[in-house]
XYZ file of C-alpha atoms in Angstrom:
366
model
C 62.323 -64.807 3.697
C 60.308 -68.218 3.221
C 59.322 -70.024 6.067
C 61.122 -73.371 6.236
C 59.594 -76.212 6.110
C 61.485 -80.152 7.813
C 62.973 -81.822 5.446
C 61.446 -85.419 6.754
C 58.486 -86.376 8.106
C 58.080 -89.659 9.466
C 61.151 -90.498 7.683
C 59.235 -89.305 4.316
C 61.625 -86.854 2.411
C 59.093 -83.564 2.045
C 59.277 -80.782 -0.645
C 60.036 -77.190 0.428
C 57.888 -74.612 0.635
C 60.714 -72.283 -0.461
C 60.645 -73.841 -4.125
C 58.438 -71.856 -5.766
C 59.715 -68.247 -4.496
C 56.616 -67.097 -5.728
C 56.395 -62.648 -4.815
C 53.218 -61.543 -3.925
C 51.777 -58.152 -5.229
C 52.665 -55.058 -3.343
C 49.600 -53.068 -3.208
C 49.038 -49.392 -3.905
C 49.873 -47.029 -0.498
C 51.459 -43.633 0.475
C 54.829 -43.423 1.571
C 53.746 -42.200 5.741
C 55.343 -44.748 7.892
C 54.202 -44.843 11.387
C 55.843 -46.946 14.187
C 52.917 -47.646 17.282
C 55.421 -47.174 19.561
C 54.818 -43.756 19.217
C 51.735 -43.964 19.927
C 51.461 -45.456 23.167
C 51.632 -49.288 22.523
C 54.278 -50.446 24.848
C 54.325 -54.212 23.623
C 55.018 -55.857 27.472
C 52.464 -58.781 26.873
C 50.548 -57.638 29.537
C 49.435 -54.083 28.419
C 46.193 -53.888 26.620
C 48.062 -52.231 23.413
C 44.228 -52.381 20.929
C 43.605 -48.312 21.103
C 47.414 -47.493 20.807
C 48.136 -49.341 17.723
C 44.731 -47.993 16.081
C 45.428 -44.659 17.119
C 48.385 -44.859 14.684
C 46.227 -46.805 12.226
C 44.384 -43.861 12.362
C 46.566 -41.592 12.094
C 47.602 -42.450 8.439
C 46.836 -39.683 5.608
C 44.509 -39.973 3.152
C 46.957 -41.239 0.854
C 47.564 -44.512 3.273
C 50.932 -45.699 4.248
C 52.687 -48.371 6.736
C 52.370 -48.914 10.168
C 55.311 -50.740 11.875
C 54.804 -52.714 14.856
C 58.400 -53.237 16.483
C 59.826 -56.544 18.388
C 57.668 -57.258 21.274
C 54.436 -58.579 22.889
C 51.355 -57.168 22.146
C 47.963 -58.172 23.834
C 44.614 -57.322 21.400
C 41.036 -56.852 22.486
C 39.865 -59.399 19.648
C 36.343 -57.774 20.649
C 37.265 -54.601 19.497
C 39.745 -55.740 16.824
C 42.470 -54.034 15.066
C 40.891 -52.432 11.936
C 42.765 -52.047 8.897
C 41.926 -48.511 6.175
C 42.728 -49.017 2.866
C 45.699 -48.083 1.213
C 47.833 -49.108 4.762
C 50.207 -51.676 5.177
C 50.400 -53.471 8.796
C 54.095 -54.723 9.372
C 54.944 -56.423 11.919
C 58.937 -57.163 12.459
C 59.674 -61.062 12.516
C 60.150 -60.782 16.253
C 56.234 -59.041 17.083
C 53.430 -61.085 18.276
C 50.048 -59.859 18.871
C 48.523 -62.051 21.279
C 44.660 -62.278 21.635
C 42.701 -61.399 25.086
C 40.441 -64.183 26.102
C 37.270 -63.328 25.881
C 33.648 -64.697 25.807
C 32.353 -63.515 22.346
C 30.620 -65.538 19.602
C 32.675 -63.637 17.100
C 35.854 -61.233 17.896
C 38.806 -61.088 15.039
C 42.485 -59.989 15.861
C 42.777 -58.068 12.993
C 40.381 -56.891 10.647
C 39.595 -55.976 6.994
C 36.241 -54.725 6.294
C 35.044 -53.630 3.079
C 38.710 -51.424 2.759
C 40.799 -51.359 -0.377
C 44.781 -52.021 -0.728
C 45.507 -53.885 2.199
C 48.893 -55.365 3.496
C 49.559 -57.456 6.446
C 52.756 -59.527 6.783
C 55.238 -60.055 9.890
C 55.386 -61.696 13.040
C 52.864 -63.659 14.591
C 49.138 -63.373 15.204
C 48.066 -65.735 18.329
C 44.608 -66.558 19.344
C 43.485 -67.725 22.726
C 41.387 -70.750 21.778
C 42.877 -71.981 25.277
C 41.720 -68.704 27.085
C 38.091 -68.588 25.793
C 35.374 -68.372 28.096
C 32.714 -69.837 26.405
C 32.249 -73.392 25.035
C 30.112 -72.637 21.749
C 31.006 -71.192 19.020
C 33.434 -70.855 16.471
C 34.342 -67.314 15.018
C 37.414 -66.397 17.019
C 39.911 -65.095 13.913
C 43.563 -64.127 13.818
C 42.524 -62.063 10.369
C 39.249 -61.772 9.067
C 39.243 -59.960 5.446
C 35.174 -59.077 4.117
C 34.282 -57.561 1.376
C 37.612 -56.286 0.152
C 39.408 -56.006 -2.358
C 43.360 -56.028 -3.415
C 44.440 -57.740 -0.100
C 47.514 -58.968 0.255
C 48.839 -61.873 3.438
C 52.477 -62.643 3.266
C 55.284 -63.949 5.802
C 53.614 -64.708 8.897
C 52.488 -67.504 11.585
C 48.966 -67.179 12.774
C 47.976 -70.215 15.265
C 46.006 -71.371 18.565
C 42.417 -69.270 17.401
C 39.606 -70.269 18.823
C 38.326 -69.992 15.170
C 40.145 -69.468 12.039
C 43.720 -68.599 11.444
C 42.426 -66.769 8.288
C 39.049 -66.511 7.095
C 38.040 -64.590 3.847
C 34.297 -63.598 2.878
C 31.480 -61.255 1.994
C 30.485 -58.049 3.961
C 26.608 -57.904 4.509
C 25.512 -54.538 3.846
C 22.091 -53.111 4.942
C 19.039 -54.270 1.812
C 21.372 -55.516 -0.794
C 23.817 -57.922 -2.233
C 26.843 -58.780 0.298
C 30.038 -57.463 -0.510
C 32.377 -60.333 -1.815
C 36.046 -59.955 -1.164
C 38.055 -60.097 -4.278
C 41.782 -60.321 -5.383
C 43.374 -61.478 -2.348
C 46.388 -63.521 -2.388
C 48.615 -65.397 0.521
C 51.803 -66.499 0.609
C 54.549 -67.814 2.908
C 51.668 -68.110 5.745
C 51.582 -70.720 8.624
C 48.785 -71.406 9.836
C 48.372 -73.867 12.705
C 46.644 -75.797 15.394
C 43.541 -73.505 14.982
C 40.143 -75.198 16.725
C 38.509 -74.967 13.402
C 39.977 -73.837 10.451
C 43.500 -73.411 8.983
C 42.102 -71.151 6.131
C 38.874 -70.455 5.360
C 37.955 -69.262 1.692
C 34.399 -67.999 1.890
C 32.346 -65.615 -0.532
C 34.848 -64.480 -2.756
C 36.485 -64.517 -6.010
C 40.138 -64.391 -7.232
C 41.789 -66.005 -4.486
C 45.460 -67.104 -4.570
C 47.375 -69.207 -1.829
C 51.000 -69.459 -2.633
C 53.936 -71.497 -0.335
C 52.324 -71.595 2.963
C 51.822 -74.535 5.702
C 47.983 -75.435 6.660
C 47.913 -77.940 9.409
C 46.527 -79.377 12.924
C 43.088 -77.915 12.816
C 41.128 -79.483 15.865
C 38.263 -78.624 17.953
C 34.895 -78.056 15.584
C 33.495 -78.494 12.281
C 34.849 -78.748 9.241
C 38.526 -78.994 11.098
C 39.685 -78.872 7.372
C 43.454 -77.512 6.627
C 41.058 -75.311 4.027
C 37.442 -75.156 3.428
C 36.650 -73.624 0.547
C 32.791 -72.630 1.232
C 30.738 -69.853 0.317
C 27.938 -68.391 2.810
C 24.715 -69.083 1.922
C 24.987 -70.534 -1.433
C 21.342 -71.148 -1.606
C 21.045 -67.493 -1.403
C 22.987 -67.099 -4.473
C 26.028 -66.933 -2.528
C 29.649 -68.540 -4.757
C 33.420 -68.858 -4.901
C 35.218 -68.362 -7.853
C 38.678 -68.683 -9.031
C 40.896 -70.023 -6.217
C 44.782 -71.195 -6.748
C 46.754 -73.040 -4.447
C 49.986 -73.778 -5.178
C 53.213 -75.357 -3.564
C 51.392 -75.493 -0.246
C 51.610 -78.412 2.653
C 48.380 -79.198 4.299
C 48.649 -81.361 6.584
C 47.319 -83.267 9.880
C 44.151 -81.490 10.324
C 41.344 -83.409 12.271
C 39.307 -83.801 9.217
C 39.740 -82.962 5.145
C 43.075 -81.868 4.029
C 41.226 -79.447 1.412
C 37.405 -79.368 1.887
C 35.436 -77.661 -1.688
C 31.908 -77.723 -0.540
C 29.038 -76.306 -2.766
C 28.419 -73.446 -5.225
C 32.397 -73.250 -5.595
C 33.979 -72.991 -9.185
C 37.287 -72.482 -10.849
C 39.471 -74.222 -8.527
C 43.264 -75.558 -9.237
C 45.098 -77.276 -6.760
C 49.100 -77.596 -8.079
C 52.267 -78.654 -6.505
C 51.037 -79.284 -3.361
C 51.429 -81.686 -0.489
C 48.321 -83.291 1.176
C 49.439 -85.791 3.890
C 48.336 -87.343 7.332
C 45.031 -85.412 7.680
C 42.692 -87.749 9.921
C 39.951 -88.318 6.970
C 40.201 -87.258 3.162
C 43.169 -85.247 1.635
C 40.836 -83.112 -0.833
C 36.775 -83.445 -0.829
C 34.573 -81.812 -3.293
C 30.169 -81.754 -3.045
C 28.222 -79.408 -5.473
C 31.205 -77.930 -7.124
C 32.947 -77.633 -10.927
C 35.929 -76.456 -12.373
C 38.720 -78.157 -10.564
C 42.019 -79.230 -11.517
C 44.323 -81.164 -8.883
C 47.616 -81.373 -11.075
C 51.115 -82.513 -9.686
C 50.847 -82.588 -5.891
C 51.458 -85.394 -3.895
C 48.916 -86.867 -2.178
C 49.728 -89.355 0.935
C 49.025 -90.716 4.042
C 45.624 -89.310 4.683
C 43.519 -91.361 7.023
C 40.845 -92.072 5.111
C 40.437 -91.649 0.810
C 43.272 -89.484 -1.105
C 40.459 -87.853 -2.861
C 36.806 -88.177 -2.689
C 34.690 -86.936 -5.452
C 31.044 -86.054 -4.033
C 27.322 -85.067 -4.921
C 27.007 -82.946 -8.186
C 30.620 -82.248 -8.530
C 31.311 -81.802 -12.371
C 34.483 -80.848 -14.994
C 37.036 -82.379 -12.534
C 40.843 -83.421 -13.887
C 43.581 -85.295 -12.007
C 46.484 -85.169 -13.544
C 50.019 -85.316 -12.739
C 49.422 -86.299 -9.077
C 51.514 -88.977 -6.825
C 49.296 -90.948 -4.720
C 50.805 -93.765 -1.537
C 49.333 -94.599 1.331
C 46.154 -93.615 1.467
C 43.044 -95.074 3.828
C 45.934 -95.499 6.660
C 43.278 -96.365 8.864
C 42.650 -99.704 6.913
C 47.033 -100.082 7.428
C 49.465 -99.085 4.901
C 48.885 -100.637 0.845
C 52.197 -102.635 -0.195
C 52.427 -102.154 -4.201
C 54.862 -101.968 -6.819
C 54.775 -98.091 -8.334
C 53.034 -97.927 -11.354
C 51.170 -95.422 -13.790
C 47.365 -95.367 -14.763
C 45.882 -93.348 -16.924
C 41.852 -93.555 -15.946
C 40.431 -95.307 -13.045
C 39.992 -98.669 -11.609
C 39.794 -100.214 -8.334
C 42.952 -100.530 -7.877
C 43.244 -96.887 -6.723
C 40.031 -96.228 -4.684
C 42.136 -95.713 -1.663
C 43.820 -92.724 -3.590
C 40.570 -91.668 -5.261
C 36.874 -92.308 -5.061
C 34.161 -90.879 -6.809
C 29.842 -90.993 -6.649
C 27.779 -92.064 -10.077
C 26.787 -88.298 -9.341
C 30.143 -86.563 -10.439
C 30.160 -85.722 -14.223
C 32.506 -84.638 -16.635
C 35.410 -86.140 -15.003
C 38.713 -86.481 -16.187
C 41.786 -88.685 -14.566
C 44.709 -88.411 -17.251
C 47.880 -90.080 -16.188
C 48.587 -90.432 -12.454
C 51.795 -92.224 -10.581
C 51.008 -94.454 -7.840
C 52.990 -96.768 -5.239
């Protein structure tokens, strides 16, 4: 089932998420289903239930299966983390929460995919404790972190209040040698929301696709972006390649609506809507290969989009731009068409004497 998304928004009529009814990719498993009841986990929200739902993580064959996590509330040692094998699927029924433990560590992830093959995770909720934490630095406190893996799959699920990232995708460092970047993972029908720094995070990695999901309300530290697309270490070689997001809302984040900062390439950007974030909609620095093509882009606080440092091979097409740069108060204009740039638009889109290879084809304004 889609997630629904309000109809109006500041008495703006908003598209659906549901539209595109795009189906994610089941990934290869055994048939072993598991529920952690049986295992111990007792789902009270006050039980520590971390070892009993990996004990039945464990407990898969060889050959990998599901592991059902029934109605209930279930408090995680984000320390110790859940941690996924490949070849498993971890389902949690619509009515399951896990629920974060405060704690005081730099980094600590609900749930986590390291260097594993064949992963599912979809259900429920996920819920950080970004209001529990006892520390003030800082800023690695996941619901899901995937690393270095590959065939991933995120679907049908809310993950909110981290004291990090809802969702945060990137490279596994292994010991003398190249990190591990994730690869093929794909999202859809996610919610992810008032996280203290990002809504999505799209690190090292390469063949990335975010389908009919809800970014928003990122607040608390740097970038604050809805998504940051941003590699580790570029200027060790580190890149991002081949990202799609499509029929997405991202919206009301602190900062950027869609942040594509350095050593990124190959990214489109279709059918969704970027509104009310409190700077830019979408941002690009040191980047090439991007296509922003039929998504409506409105409201943001400051430019719709900003074209940066050494961006290059950029094309805008298709797009619906209206009150953008809020902050300066809301542009009165009759709707029109423009194929190209002129002044006229900077509020919707801006661009440096450093970008090259740029393209703006036909775009509707009003």
């Amino acid at each position: 089932m889609l997630l629904a998304v309000p109809a109006m928004l500041g008495g703006v009529a908003l598209p659906k998420v549901a539209k595109a009814a795009y189906v994610p990719p089941t990934r290869a498993r055994g048939t072993t289903r598991l529920n952690v009841k049986n295992y111990g986990a007792l789902g009270n929200g006050t039980a520590n239930d971390t070892a009993a739902i990996q004990r039945a993580i464990n407990a898969l064959p060889s050959t990998g299966g599901t592991v059902y996590i029934p109605a209930g509330t279930y408090m995680i040692d984000a320390v110790k983390s859940i941690r996924l094998r490949s070849k498993m699927h971890l389902q949690l029924d619509p009515a399951a929460k896990l629920v974060a433990i405060p704690n005081a560590a730099l980094k600590a992830y609900v749930v986590l995919a390291d260097k594993v093959t064949d992963i599912e995770i979809s259900g429920g909720q996920i819920i950080g404790e970004r209001y529990g934490h006892r520390r003030t630095d800082g800023e690695w406190g996941h619901a899901v972190m995937i690393r270095g893996s590959k065939r991933v799959t995120v679907r049908d699920i809310r993950l909110a209040d981290c004291y990090g990232d809802g969702l945060s995708i990137g490279a596994a460092s292994v010991w003398n040698g190249t990190p591990i970047m994730s690869e093929d993972v794909v999202i859809a029908n996610m919610v992810s929301h008032n996280n203290r720094r990002q809504a999505l995070t799209i690190g090292r990695s390469k063949y990335v696709q975010v389908h009919d999901s809800v970014l928003s309300g990122t607040n608390g530290v740097a970038p604050e972006c809805g998504i940051d697309i941003e590699p580790d270490l570029p200027e060790d070689g580190g890149y991002t390649d081949n990202v799609v997001i499509q029929n997405c809302v991202v919206k009301e984040n602190a900062k950027y609506g869609i942040n594509i900062f350095k050593s990124v390439r190959n990214v489109t950007i279709r059918g969704c809507t970027i509104e009310r974030n409190k700077s830019c909609g979408v941002v690009t620095v040191g980047c090439t290969g991007i296509r922003l093509e039929a998504n409506t882009i409105r409201y943001n606080s400051a430019t719709g989009v900003y074209l940066q440092t050494n961006s290059s091979t950029i094309t805008i097409t298709g797009n619906t731009f209206y009150g953008n740069y809020a902050r300066l108060g809301i542009q009165t204009r009759t709707a029109f068409t423009l194929t190209g740039w002129s002044s006229r638009i900077e509020r919707d889109i801006l661009y440096k004497d450093s970008v090259s290879g740029l393209k703006i084809l036909t775009n509707y304004y009003r």
